[in-house]
Amino acid sequence: MPAAGFGPGPGNGKQYPGNLTLYVTVTCMVAAMGGLIFGYDIGISGGVTTMDPFLKKFFPSVYEKQKADTSTNQYCKFDSQRLTMFTSSLYLAALASSLVASWVTRKLGRKLSMLFGGLLFCAGALINGFAQKVWMLIVGRILLGFGIGFANQSVPLYLSEMAPYKYRGALNIGFQLSITIGILVASVLNYFFAKIKGGWGWRLSLGGAVVPALIITIGSLVLPETPNSMIERDQREEARIKLKRIRGVEDIEEEFNDLVAASDASKKVEHPWRNLLQRKYRPHLTMAILIPFFQQLTGINVIMFYAPVLFKTIGFGSDAALMSAVITGVVNVSATLVSIYGVDKWGRRFLFLQGGAQMLICQIVVAACIGAKFGIDGEPGNLPKWYAIVVVLFICIYVAGFAWSWGPLGWLVPSEIFPLEIRSAAQSINVSVNMIFTFIIAQVFLMMLCHLKFGLFIFFAFFVVVMTIFVYFFLPETKNIPIEEMVIVWKQHWFWSRFITDVDYPANGAVEMGKGGDSTKYV
């Protein structure tokens, strides 16, 4: 039963030679900076929507309701569809662009996709910084969304393809680390920009997104292309030289030949999107949909987007609200470092299960705390300082649980399990599902808070139970397995093995690629 849920350990399958070279470490660190644009935006949009001058200029009805509402229902203070449309329009744009980014990433390379992401994000940041009307804000947000769609499509794939398989987890989580650093930096900047006399600090907050955009734009120009992508575009000799440099050894023939065979097989697939529906890809498609779906239903975006709003509602002032967001940001970064340390040691499943249990306990405690004080009518009465501190403490423990489990692994696991010929299409589905549910949750959160009240945390706690059970039974362990050998974990799994036959993947061949026989039968 549970044991059957585990995939093979490090000893199974092939073990390609290769070292963790300084070259590949620096390369992955630069590429991972692509996460900064996503993180910065999450941190900034929540903070800016609590700044009075910003609300007064663009959303006066929300501002007036908030000022007039000093004693009314705390749950419904910020319920404005127009305000949430400002935040969540970005995710629809990211969803649309990720579909285009799939083609760009596959046909033109991972680097170019990152470059497009940086340039589009840069344009959006400038328009937002100089915005005079709500429509300018929305146009800016849409361009930011296009940029995020491209970056989230290409960066996780780039990291998984560049990293030696033994260190793939740690290097890939650099993307999530950048997201958390982006959130933290945004929270700190919001805190100081909100104090600027004259009320124009929000322009610096929104316009400041140009900096992470320039980092990924310049980074994409200096980064090398991945060998996988070079082979996919018929640059085989360059790919061989690049693979030697990346792995730091001369003996790369086995890995190189496997990549070439994988590429040859993938070229025979004319319709990767239609291909995804084949029975042998059922495990991959399931994970591409359910992992990002569950990642959004942990409730983390509720806390990180609206941390300032949440803390303001709990009873902190406007400054204290932003300061509390900084505190959760520090926790987020620190816990992600724990994940980088442990993901290739303890495995993906351990972190998923432990993080799920931790988040569940915290959500129940936070629901009880807020429910006891705010009750059904949302009137907190006199809120003692210690009470608010207890809520913030449990929110921080919750954020830590997410930051070493579903946060990084929600990007890592999908990016490492897809065979080459469906990799771009499947990653595009992964990003699209992520953005659809980020959009839905951002759009309805304040309305749900208004109607479900403290029950909102119970709502997300229910999904945490479901996703933890799903991981326990259906997600095999993928640590220390080369991407080219990943089919082993599905063939040995108690449930997924029924979808994968020896006809699809002959046992004597290399797994993402065929050695002998019809190579179209291999992944």
Short mmCIF file of C-alpha atoms in Angstrom, two decimals, residues 2 50 66 76 105 108 118 124 141 161 165 211 214 274 310 318 326-328 343 347 359 393 458 469 518:
data_model
loop_
_atom_site.label_atom_id
_atom_site.label_comp_id
_atom_site.label_asym_id
_atom_site.label_seq_id
_atom_site.Cartn_x
_atom_site.Cartn_y
_atom_site.Cartn_z
CA PRO A 2 1.93 3.14 1.09
CA THR A 50 -3.69 49.12 0.92
CA GLN A 66 -13.10 51.71 3.90
CA CYS A 76 -16.43 42.76 3.84
CA THR A 105 10.16 27.50 -25.92
CA LEU A 108 13.11 28.90 -30.66
CA GLY A 118 11.66 40.11 -19.44
CA GLY A 124 4.10 46.58 -18.23
CA ARG A 141 -1.06 44.39 -15.68
CA GLU A 161 17.50 20.48 -18.15
CA TYR A 165 20.15 14.89 -11.94
CA VAL A 211 14.50 46.19 -12.07
CA LEU A 214 15.95 43.97 -16.58
CA ARG A 274 -2.99 15.88 -29.05
CA LEU A 310 -5.46 40.38 6.20
CA SER A 318 -1.69 50.30 7.73
CA VAL A 326 7.66 41.68 5.55
CA ILE A 327 7.74 39.22 8.45
CA THR A 328 5.92 36.55 6.44
CA VAL A 343 14.80 18.18 -1.44
CA GLY A 347 12.91 13.52 -1.24
CA MET A 359 -0.42 23.79 6.85
CA LEU A 393 2.63 33.46 14.43
CA ILE A 458 -11.60 25.72 6.72
CA ILE A 469 -3.88 12.11 0.53
CA ASP A 518 11.15 1.80 -33.33
#
